[in-house]
Amino acid sequence: QPTWVDPAFPMKELNTSHYPATRAAKVAEHYLNYHHGSPSKWFMVHAIERATSEDIPEVGTKYHIQFSVQEQATKKIVENCIAEILFRQTEGQSTPEVNCTCDDLLKIKTSDADHALYHHIKHQPHLVTGTDIPDSQGNIPKEMEPLWYLGGIGASFIMWQQSNESTLYNMAHIHNVKQLNSENDLLAFDYVVLLHEMVSQVKKKKNHSSICPSII
Amino acid sequence: MRCLVVFCGLVVAVFNQKLFVGDQVLRVTASSEEQITLLKELQDLEHLKLDFWREPVKTALAVDVHVPFAGLQAVKAFLESNGIQYRVMIDDVQMLLDEEKEEMFRSRDRDRNTNNFDYASYHTLDEIYSWMDSLEAEYPDLVTKIQIGSSFEGRPINVLKFSTGGSNRPAIWLDTGIHAREWITPATGIWSAKKIASDYGRDPSLTAILNTMDIFFEIVTNPDGYYFTHTSNRMWRKTRSINPGSSCVGVDPNRNWGAGFGGPGTSTNPCSETYLGSFEHSESEVKSIVDFILGHGNFKAMITIHSYSQMLMYPYGYTSTETPNQQELHTLAKSAVDALATLHGTKYSYGSMITTIYPASGTTADWGYLNGIKYSFTFELRDTGRYGFLLPAEQIIPTAQETWLALMKIMEHARDNPY
């Protein structure tokens, strides 16, 4: 059981319903997805149990979040995740620094499903493509789901990079995805996604290519 | 008229069978007593299977006879050779029956459409407006459709009034679809409106509400935007009003209300998603509601429904000052989200808008509260970002069902705490 961190600076208890906690938790979500997500494993924050923040003079604000996540494919809930998120005081945007412990999360094994997908795609006669995921009605063809997850995982990297205390990002839509030619064993995809930023309500079109981890 | 009665009888008897192809109905005019006698003899010829709709009685009255196809030639020859005048009144009985049946199904569809309506899918503006007419027609003692204004592009702004009588009773306002891309909200609105209509007289609590209060429900609060999301850009949010001097279209209708107008969480850039408009209530979509509610003068609750984030919020969004009713609204919000969670376990957070989601000025619920409507709430429905605005249609009914439980808590509280 991870212990609650003992802060060096005055700590403020946060309301878990209020946006400072939810925005910080969302950053942890993006971090987890980038590091541990796969086409069969995508996490969303389920509940925030406790949240505190400390203002570190001339550095920034550090958040401590105790939360649970839910894996979207299996619906499995992973409790006892603890994250430290540091938003630095910088001129422009800087990627939040995240430390996250979520032991039970690593116990969710999807390597079989991931391998199966890898082989399925590798042995397709043509390069895989997809468009408009989900469609206007929220539909996603079954065979597109792994590409949707993969798009979400890749987008998590960008969303993590773009986040600060005044943002809350989600991937709104995959405009299109194209598998790229690759000489080696890696599978690579080019995505055009739409990100939704909640505070400004802005939709941002982003291209992420070759950022998607290869499926091994 | 008599024709119609007979036809209905025929349809019931025949039901889907094509027995009358080529049959005709002849209107025969006898000009003498001899001719009347001849026609009576014709009646006796059973093998012809003639069906006299109007019997031969006297020369002044025309005789209508349904003649099966097989006997047509013989009958016409008989009439002609005896100089008896006739004309073909119905050219093909089966064709008429087919048309009539189609019309019956069509009118059945119109009259009972709200029972056949597919609540588990997203609908176009036309479909929703047509459904409103059906609801009004189906529950004439309860539902009235009122047009409270027109959108920028000239579309009617319609509100469904649920009332069991009285005069200017204390009222509850509900709106969905103010932001165009939040499709789950009008979908929830349609389901909920049908729920109100069908639960009256069945559910004791809802019945008690409608026995003392009126409910006004605006399903598509931003019809131009909604139409645009179907035809051009699924992610459109604002109205579609033209901004003079800018190539960017639209105002954020949830920043256009006269409540801390121009404060935090708004933009003065017409290209922004949170553009507040050139002045408060500049948008006809907003002004229509303002005028309607102020003109009515007796609203006690105002519930405005958005997506997504799974939140239930009370005022304020424009300032961190707490309302005098903070405690009561907080407790009510808690009971509403607890009720919501009982159905499918969906977790909502709750609190004032400014603390829960972000500072936002010129919003609907803040305006309601500042104009004396104590129970003013903002919902953010499913989900929390997995699908976001593109919530799958299969989640419509579960979302509507759970949201209903929260709405009932608020409406019951308004009923039980008059002020």
XYZ file of C-alpha atoms in Angstrom:
635
model
C 0.000 0.000 0.000
C 1.708 3.253 -1.109
C 1.958 5.749 1.719
C 0.734 9.290 1.530
C 3.582 11.650 0.672
C 4.847 13.982 3.381
C 5.135 17.385 1.698
C 7.931 19.855 2.294
C 5.709 22.892 1.779
C 2.269 23.906 3.147
C -0.280 21.472 1.856
C -3.826 22.271 0.870
C -6.551 19.634 0.999
C -8.540 19.748 -2.244
C -12.189 19.010 -2.884
C -12.162 15.899 -5.083
C -15.183 17.238 -7.013
C -13.496 20.477 -7.923
C -11.482 21.134 -11.025
C -7.972 21.475 -9.602
C -8.113 17.818 -8.549
C -9.882 16.593 -11.693
C -7.474 18.378 -14.027
C -4.438 16.976 -12.231
C -5.949 13.477 -12.263
C -6.589 13.779 -16.000
C -2.865 14.488 -16.505
C -2.059 11.309 -14.575
C -4.528 9.465 -16.825
C -2.731 10.645 -19.965
C 0.605 9.695 -18.410
C -0.622 6.190 -17.540
C -2.085 5.628 -20.970
C 1.069 6.706 -22.721
C 3.260 4.486 -20.575
C 1.020 1.493 -20.044
C -1.721 1.677 -22.652
C -2.076 -0.572 -25.696
C -4.678 -1.259 -28.379
C -6.437 -3.442 -25.828
C -5.803 -1.383 -22.725
C -7.085 2.172 -22.231
C -7.627 3.816 -18.843
C -9.883 6.560 -17.621
C -10.006 8.063 -14.147
C -12.777 6.313 -12.227
C -12.826 8.139 -8.889
C -10.621 10.519 -6.965
C -10.288 9.431 -3.347
C -8.089 12.208 -2.022
C -6.257 15.210 -3.457
C -3.864 17.765 -2.036
C -1.633 20.415 -3.518
C 1.463 22.287 -2.373
C 2.770 25.546 -3.767
C 6.530 25.336 -4.149
C 7.907 28.883 -4.328
C 9.590 29.678 -7.619
C 8.972 26.187 -8.892
C 5.282 25.613 -9.335
C 2.444 23.625 -7.826
C 2.656 19.950 -6.993
C -0.474 17.846 -6.729
C -0.869 14.531 -4.908
C -3.775 12.506 -6.138
C -5.069 9.209 -4.809
C -7.410 7.716 -7.350
C -8.773 4.681 -9.139
C -8.849 4.060 -12.874
C -11.042 1.910 -15.025
C -9.759 -0.083 -17.960
C -12.187 0.554 -20.777
C -12.158 -2.799 -22.560
C -12.469 -5.056 -19.516
C -14.220 -2.490 -17.291
C -11.815 -3.572 -14.559
C -11.276 -0.989 -11.832
C -7.773 -0.517 -10.486
C -7.652 1.116 -7.063
C -4.844 2.652 -5.056
C -3.185 4.641 -7.779
C -1.117 7.516 -6.446
C 0.259 10.257 -8.636
C 2.414 13.291 -8.072
C 1.949 15.934 -10.732
C 4.168 18.994 -10.860
C 3.055 21.952 -12.946
C 6.108 24.170 -13.305
C 5.889 27.948 -13.319
C 7.270 28.646 -16.783
C 6.869 31.316 -19.457
C 5.155 29.063 -21.948
C 3.776 25.572 -21.859
C 5.878 22.899 -20.224
C 5.044 19.229 -19.897
C 3.843 18.409 -16.380
C 6.186 16.113 -14.491
C 4.445 13.000 -13.305
C 5.311 10.218 -10.908
C 2.702 7.528 -10.752
C 2.402 4.297 -8.791
C -0.410 2.021 -9.757
C 0.754 -1.484 -8.979
C -2.360 -3.425 -9.775
C -2.486 -1.787 -13.169
C 0.566 -3.713 -14.288
C -1.245 -6.893 -13.416
C -3.701 -6.376 -16.275
C -2.160 -8.529 -18.975
C -3.217 -7.911 -22.540
C -0.151 -9.268 -24.302
C -2.119 -12.093 -25.922
C -4.648 -9.710 -27.388
C -1.920 -7.306 -28.440
C 0.079 -10.083 -30.108
C -2.991 -11.315 -31.908
C -3.680 -7.827 -33.219
C -0.063 -7.405 -34.315
C -0.160 -10.586 -36.321
C -3.566 -9.778 -37.733
C -2.410 -6.405 -39.029
C 1.013 -7.693 -40.155
C -0.628 -10.299 -42.329
C -3.180 -8.031 -43.989
C -2.652 -7.779 -47.751
C -3.102 -4.010 -47.611
C -2.101 -1.254 -45.254
C -4.792 -0.637 -42.667
C -6.775 2.589 -42.791
C -9.702 4.034 -40.882
C -11.756 7.179 -40.906
C -14.329 8.999 -38.757
C -13.912 7.100 -35.489
C -16.364 7.298 -33.786
C -18.932 8.471 -36.330
C -21.548 11.143 -35.583
C -23.724 8.675 -33.724
C -20.836 7.346 -31.629
C -20.561 4.095 -33.583
C -17.244 2.313 -34.001
C -17.006 -0.832 -36.138
C -15.646 -3.696 -34.047
C -12.532 -4.058 -36.196
C -11.712 -0.372 -35.706
C -11.736 -0.513 -31.912
C -8.056 -1.377 -31.508
C -7.158 1.494 -33.837
C -9.355 3.761 -31.735
C -7.561 2.666 -28.576
C -4.192 3.049 -30.251
C -5.162 6.529 -31.398
C -6.159 7.374 -27.844
C -2.871 6.078 -26.465
C -0.876 8.083 -28.997
C -2.978 11.174 -28.355
C -2.302 10.762 -24.622
C 1.298 11.707 -25.240
C 0.279 14.978 -26.861
C -2.397 15.676 -24.270
C 0.086 15.070 -21.465
C 2.549 17.462 -23.102
C -0.071 20.161 -23.660
C -1.624 20.035 -20.200
C -1.381 22.625 -17.464
C -3.516 23.741 -14.521
C -5.906 25.530 -16.895
C -6.635 22.671 -19.260
C -8.494 19.388 -19.404
C -7.978 17.362 -22.587
C -9.814 14.445 -24.133
C -9.523 12.934 -27.568
C -12.785 13.846 -29.285
C -12.510 12.073 -32.605
C -10.151 10.284 -34.955
C -10.409 11.993 -38.301
C -8.368 9.323 -40.031
C -5.642 6.754 -39.490
C -3.244 5.313 -42.068
C -0.816 2.526 -41.572
C 2.628 3.496 -42.786
C 5.019 1.331 -44.701
C 7.818 0.016 -42.537
C 10.760 -2.179 -43.435
C 11.308 -3.628 -39.995
C 9.019 -5.511 -37.646
C 7.441 -2.389 -36.230
C 3.932 -1.343 -37.153
C 3.550 2.393 -37.566
C 0.474 4.534 -38.048
C -0.248 8.103 -38.955
C -3.217 9.638 -37.123
C -5.121 12.864 -37.512
C -7.104 13.343 -34.315
C -9.301 16.007 -32.829
C -8.557 16.925 -29.237
C -11.171 18.668 -27.116
C -9.976 21.112 -24.473
C -12.690 21.577 -21.866
C -11.844 24.993 -20.390
C -11.535 26.894 -23.655
C -13.927 24.469 -25.386
C -11.518 24.502 -28.277
C -11.114 21.591 -30.672
C -7.546 21.122 -31.845
C -6.608 19.046 -34.833
C -3.380 17.194 -34.203
C -1.300 14.921 -36.285
C 0.629 12.215 -34.553
C 2.747 9.943 -36.659
C 5.183 7.279 -35.640
C 4.672 8.304 -32.046
C 2.432 5.318 -31.577
C 4.404 2.565 -29.934
C 4.891 -0.454 -32.109
C 2.886 -3.477 -31.147
C 5.141 -6.291 -30.126
C -69.406 9.328 -45.926
C -71.325 6.113 -46.519
C -68.567 4.957 -48.806
C -66.086 5.363 -46.040
C -68.090 3.308 -43.592
C -68.361 0.481 -46.061
C -64.695 0.671 -46.888
C -63.681 0.328 -43.264
C -65.868 -2.726 -43.052
C -64.208 -4.130 -46.131
C -60.726 -3.514 -44.834
C -61.489 -5.280 -41.572
C -62.981 -8.240 -43.366
C -60.351 -8.527 -46.046
C -57.195 -7.620 -44.123
C -54.238 -7.685 -46.431
C -55.795 -9.816 -49.140
C -55.984 -8.725 -52.729
C -59.515 -10.000 -53.505
C -60.822 -6.947 -55.337
C -58.342 -6.430 -58.142
C -60.143 -5.011 -61.158
C -63.515 -4.826 -59.419
C -65.496 -1.688 -60.087
C -68.309 0.214 -58.459
C -70.926 1.445 -60.899
C -73.423 4.196 -60.212
C -76.572 3.245 -62.083
C -79.407 5.653 -62.764
C -82.722 4.036 -63.597
C -85.016 6.300 -65.598
C -88.210 4.208 -65.431
C -90.066 1.715 -63.255
C -89.239 -0.993 -65.799
C -85.550 -0.277 -65.356
C -85.914 -0.467 -61.580
C -87.544 -3.899 -62.021
C -84.698 -5.010 -64.283
C -82.141 -3.935 -61.690
C -83.991 -5.864 -58.994
C -83.779 -8.925 -61.227
C -80.057 -8.327 -61.581
C -79.812 -8.386 -57.821
C -81.280 -11.886 -57.792
C -78.567 -13.276 -60.040
C -76.439 -14.745 -57.271
C -73.743 -16.169 -59.486
C -72.679 -12.597 -60.386
C -71.885 -11.917 -56.740
C -73.050 -8.311 -57.037
C -72.966 -6.159 -53.959
C -75.535 -3.387 -54.016
C -74.377 -0.541 -51.863
C -77.494 1.330 -52.629
C -80.542 -0.712 -53.460
C -82.775 -0.056 -56.416
C -85.774 1.683 -54.857
C -87.074 4.388 -57.113
C -85.945 6.291 -60.166
C -84.886 9.410 -58.281
C -82.220 7.566 -56.338
C -79.012 6.332 -57.932
C -78.057 2.712 -57.445
C -74.474 1.893 -56.474
C -73.282 -1.613 -57.164
C -69.941 -3.250 -56.575
C -69.296 -5.594 -59.491
C -66.554 -8.250 -59.284
C -64.132 -8.199 -62.192
C -65.377 -11.517 -63.546
C -68.903 -10.237 -64.005
C -68.083 -6.763 -65.255
C -68.474 -7.425 -68.949
C -71.780 -9.187 -68.490
C -73.262 -6.521 -66.253
C -72.219 -3.654 -68.502
C -73.606 -5.446 -71.507
C -76.883 -5.968 -69.674
C -77.145 -2.317 -68.689
C -76.232 -1.044 -72.131
C -78.568 -3.318 -74.009
C -81.427 -2.158 -71.754
C -80.520 1.501 -72.129
C -79.834 1.874 -68.401
C -77.444 4.751 -67.736
C -74.413 4.112 -65.578
C -70.976 5.481 -64.872
C -67.890 3.984 -63.322
C -67.605 5.451 -59.867
C -64.648 3.426 -58.640
C -62.296 2.184 -61.287
C -60.448 -0.432 -59.253
C -61.700 -1.294 -55.807
C -58.480 -2.979 -54.740
C -56.416 0.060 -55.592
C -58.662 2.211 -53.473
C -58.470 -0.272 -50.629
C -54.679 -0.255 -50.842
C -54.582 3.536 -50.734
C -56.989 3.608 -47.863
C -54.987 1.075 -45.872
C -51.821 3.054 -46.489
C -53.526 6.208 -45.312
C -54.744 4.431 -42.206
C -51.245 3.274 -41.348
C -49.885 6.703 -42.060
C -52.407 8.381 -39.847
C -51.840 5.739 -37.211
C -48.148 6.583 -37.433
C -48.923 10.269 -37.048
C -51.331 9.800 -34.193
C -49.393 7.245 -32.181
C -45.940 8.167 -33.399
C -44.520 8.807 -29.956
C -45.010 5.157 -29.102
C -43.301 3.952 -32.261
C -40.581 6.592 -32.137
C -37.055 5.302 -31.826
C -35.761 6.862 -28.610
C -32.527 4.892 -28.865
C -31.160 6.828 -31.781
C -30.241 10.397 -32.606
C -32.719 12.380 -34.665
C -32.656 15.286 -37.061
C -34.276 18.607 -36.270
C -37.209 17.829 -38.570
C -37.786 14.487 -36.886
C -37.750 16.094 -33.466
C -40.137 18.861 -34.495
C -42.473 16.337 -36.058
C -42.304 14.230 -32.902
C -43.313 17.301 -30.877
C -46.470 17.607 -32.952
C -47.204 13.953 -32.366
C -46.746 14.323 -28.627
C -49.093 17.282 -28.576
C -51.669 15.401 -30.628
C -51.403 12.325 -28.470
C -51.760 14.106 -25.124
C -54.062 16.985 -25.961
C -55.131 17.559 -22.363
C -51.594 17.846 -21.108
C -49.193 19.023 -23.808
C -49.173 22.229 -25.827
C -46.429 23.271 -28.206
C -45.638 26.961 -27.944
C -43.384 28.908 -30.270
C -41.505 31.423 -28.143
C -39.430 32.967 -30.900
C -37.286 32.305 -33.959
C -33.641 31.418 -34.350
C -31.160 33.582 -36.221
C -31.805 31.619 -39.401
C -35.547 31.818 -38.883
C -36.326 28.433 -37.400
C -39.135 28.230 -34.869
C -38.074 27.988 -31.244
C -40.516 25.569 -29.697
C -41.319 24.849 -26.072
C -43.514 22.014 -24.847
C -45.852 23.104 -22.085
C -47.076 20.410 -19.714
C -50.051 21.664 -17.744
C -53.117 20.203 -16.098
C -54.801 23.548 -15.786
C -54.820 26.468 -13.404
C -53.703 29.910 -14.337
C -50.030 30.783 -14.480
C -49.075 28.062 -12.021
C -45.581 27.970 -10.496
C -43.407 26.522 -13.224
C -40.327 24.441 -13.930
C -38.090 25.200 -16.897
C -36.058 22.481 -18.628
C -33.837 22.934 -21.644
C -31.604 20.668 -23.709
C -29.602 21.244 -26.872
C -28.296 24.748 -26.184
C -24.862 23.652 -27.406
C -25.249 22.061 -30.799
C -22.712 19.223 -30.550
C -24.093 17.920 -27.250
C -26.434 15.488 -28.991
C -27.080 13.340 -25.928
C -28.975 16.272 -24.403
C -31.888 16.662 -26.860
C -31.980 12.868 -27.076
C -32.425 12.780 -23.298
C -34.901 15.635 -23.618
C -37.183 13.741 -25.991
C -37.189 10.656 -23.789
C -37.852 12.757 -20.693
C -40.696 14.703 -22.297
C -42.361 11.451 -23.289
C -41.780 10.210 -19.745
C -43.529 13.253 -18.288
C -46.505 12.793 -20.597
C -46.892 9.082 -20.019
C -46.231 9.133 -16.274
C -48.930 11.681 -15.557
C -51.719 9.786 -13.877
C -49.492 6.775 -13.255
C -46.583 7.930 -11.160
C -47.856 9.518 -7.924
C -44.935 11.901 -7.516
C -44.900 13.212 -11.073
C -48.693 13.483 -10.977
C -48.469 15.507 -7.783
C -45.956 17.819 -9.447
C -48.195 18.423 -12.452
C -51.251 18.914 -10.296
C -49.733 22.033 -8.811
C -47.018 23.130 -11.249
C -46.465 23.488 -14.980
C -43.401 22.187 -16.792
C -41.944 23.999 -19.803
C -39.472 21.977 -21.839
C -37.371 23.334 -24.688
C -35.823 20.367 -26.453
C -33.732 22.047 -29.157
C -32.607 25.334 -27.701
C -30.182 26.021 -30.554
C -31.921 24.719 -33.697
C -29.581 26.427 -36.177
C -26.535 24.941 -34.471
C -28.159 21.534 -34.213
C -29.022 21.553 -37.893
C -25.430 22.552 -38.666
C -24.045 19.589 -36.735
C -26.099 17.295 -38.939
C -25.210 18.882 -42.236
C -21.763 20.440 -41.921
C -19.753 20.172 -38.735
C -20.555 17.647 -36.043
C -18.415 19.554 -33.547
C -20.181 22.917 -33.841
C -21.057 24.448 -30.453
C -22.400 27.987 -30.836
C -25.347 29.641 -32.542
C -25.075 30.442 -36.253
C -25.468 34.187 -36.065
C -23.324 36.323 -38.319
C -20.767 38.501 -36.525
C -20.410 41.806 -38.391
C -16.829 42.449 -39.384
C -15.756 38.870 -38.763
C -15.618 35.782 -40.895
C -16.333 33.722 -37.808
C -19.899 32.729 -37.117
C -21.795 32.227 -33.913
C -22.051 33.219 -30.284
C -21.759 30.882 -27.293
C -25.354 30.920 -26.054
C -24.153 29.875 -22.610
C -22.110 33.048 -22.238
C -24.739 35.402 -23.629
C -27.044 35.691 -20.610
C -27.234 38.820 -18.497
C -25.501 37.367 -15.448
C -22.023 38.710 -14.873
C -21.934 39.297 -18.625
C -18.380 39.749 -19.858
C -16.784 38.284 -16.770
C -14.297 35.404 -16.458
C -14.529 32.441 -18.794
C -15.698 34.423 -21.804
C -14.006 35.741 -24.916
C -14.626 38.896 -26.946
C -13.229 37.223 -30.057
C -16.020 36.145 -32.432
C -13.859 33.190 -33.490
C -13.765 31.830 -29.961
C -15.920 28.946 -28.787
C -16.831 31.034 -25.748
C -17.544 34.281 -27.623
C -20.063 36.088 -25.460
C -21.750 38.131 -28.194
C -21.776 41.869 -28.787
C -24.206 42.477 -25.921
C -26.185 40.413 -23.466
C -29.167 38.568 -24.944
C -27.936 39.447 -28.434
C -28.912 35.936 -29.501
C -32.591 35.431 -30.269
C -32.233 31.905 -28.898
C -31.422 33.414 -25.517
C -33.658 36.503 -25.706
C -36.711 34.384 -26.462
C -36.262 32.455 -23.235
C -35.499 35.592 -21.229
C -38.658 37.306 -22.474
C -40.763 34.207 -21.989
C -39.629 33.519 -18.437
C -39.791 37.151 -17.322
C -43.161 37.550 -18.995
C -44.461 34.482 -17.195
C -43.109 35.677 -13.880
C -43.690 32.524 -11.871
C -40.835 30.139 -12.531
C -39.477 28.283 -9.512
C -36.871 26.000 -11.071
C -34.602 26.239 -14.105
C -32.638 23.211 -15.262
C -30.327 23.516 -18.256
C -28.747 20.387 -19.666
C -25.351 20.023 -21.338
C -22.755 17.348 -21.980
C -20.171 16.063 -21.213
C -18.450 15.642 -17.805
C -21.013 14.012 -15.491
C -21.609 16.969 -13.215
C -24.528 18.656 -11.503
C -23.842 22.295 -10.748
C -25.594 25.194 -9.058
C -24.755 28.937 -9.324
C -22.528 30.764 -9.610
C -20.200 30.381 -12.546
C -19.281 34.044 -12.814
C -18.126 34.603 -9.238
C -16.757 32.585 -6.359
C -19.130 34.335 -3.945
C -21.527 31.704 -2.668
C -25.272 32.120 -3.173
C -27.343 32.634 0.008
C -28.926 29.246 -0.745
C -25.620 27.427 -1.116
C -26.325 24.866 1.590
C -29.772 23.937 0.330
C -28.641 23.705 -3.304
C -25.624 21.640 -2.311
C -27.740 19.179 -0.333
C -30.266 18.947 -3.163
C -27.503 18.374 -5.720
C -26.126 15.567 -3.587
C -29.483 13.831 -3.300
C -29.957 14.183 -7.063
C -26.587 12.664 -8.003
C -27.015 9.918 -5.414
C -30.359 9.032 -6.979
C -28.801 9.108 -10.454
C -26.065 6.684 -9.395
C -28.526 4.079 -8.150
C -29.505 3.019 -11.651
C -26.260 2.285 -13.494
C -23.590 3.343 -11.008
C -22.747 6.482 -13.001
C -20.682 8.842 -10.874
C -21.373 12.557 -10.978
C -19.456 15.288 -9.215
C -21.362 18.302 -7.958
C -20.871 21.801 -6.640
C -21.008 25.383 -7.809
C -20.101 25.886 -11.451
C -17.056 28.042 -10.753
C -15.460 25.465 -8.459
C -16.541 22.303 -10.219
C -15.817 22.892 -13.887
C -14.461 26.405 -14.581
C -15.340 30.064 -14.191
C -17.966 30.978 -16.784
C -19.979 34.182 -16.994
C -23.260 34.930 -18.683
C -24.582 31.406 -18.161
C -28.173 30.197 -18.109
C -28.430 29.025 -14.511
C -26.726 32.121 -13.106
C -29.267 34.255 -14.975
C -32.092 32.136 -13.613
C -30.843 32.458 -10.065
C -30.278 36.203 -10.327
C -33.846 36.548 -11.589
C -35.359 34.892 -8.586
C -35.394 31.265 -9.690
C -33.861 29.641 -6.652
C -33.571 26.081 -7.976
C -31.341 26.732 -10.953
C -29.099 23.884 -12.016
C -26.760 22.931 -14.841
C -26.288 19.298 -15.807
C -23.354 17.880 -17.706
C -24.420 14.426 -18.850
C -22.326 11.376 -19.878
C -19.523 10.669 -20.338
C -16.181 11.826 -18.912
C -14.206 11.883 -22.135
C -14.040 8.419 -23.604
C -16.588 9.243 -26.296
C -17.236 12.824 -25.220
C -19.689 14.492 -27.586
C -19.874 11.360 -29.749
C -21.719 9.283 -27.178
C -22.988 6.033 -28.744
C -26.712 5.932 -29.324
C -27.030 2.786 -27.213
C -26.248 4.965 -24.191
C -29.159 7.334 -24.837
C -31.800 5.459 -22.906
C -29.591 4.506 -19.936
C -28.463 8.131 -19.739
C -32.012 9.434 -19.937
C -33.258 6.944 -17.337
C -30.608 7.801 -14.774
C -30.865 11.552 -15.420
C -34.624 11.313 -14.889
C -34.052 10.223 -11.297
C -31.990 13.344 -10.656
C -34.518 15.597 -12.402
C -37.309 14.163 -10.283
C -35.394 14.959 -7.078
C -35.081 18.585 -8.122
C -38.669 18.899 -9.317
C -40.013 17.211 -6.176
C -38.000 19.614 -4.046
C -39.414 22.566 -5.965
C -42.912 21.162 -5.491
C -42.437 20.595 -1.765
C -40.684 23.869 -1.040
C -42.810 26.617 -2.544
C -41.561 30.154 -2.190
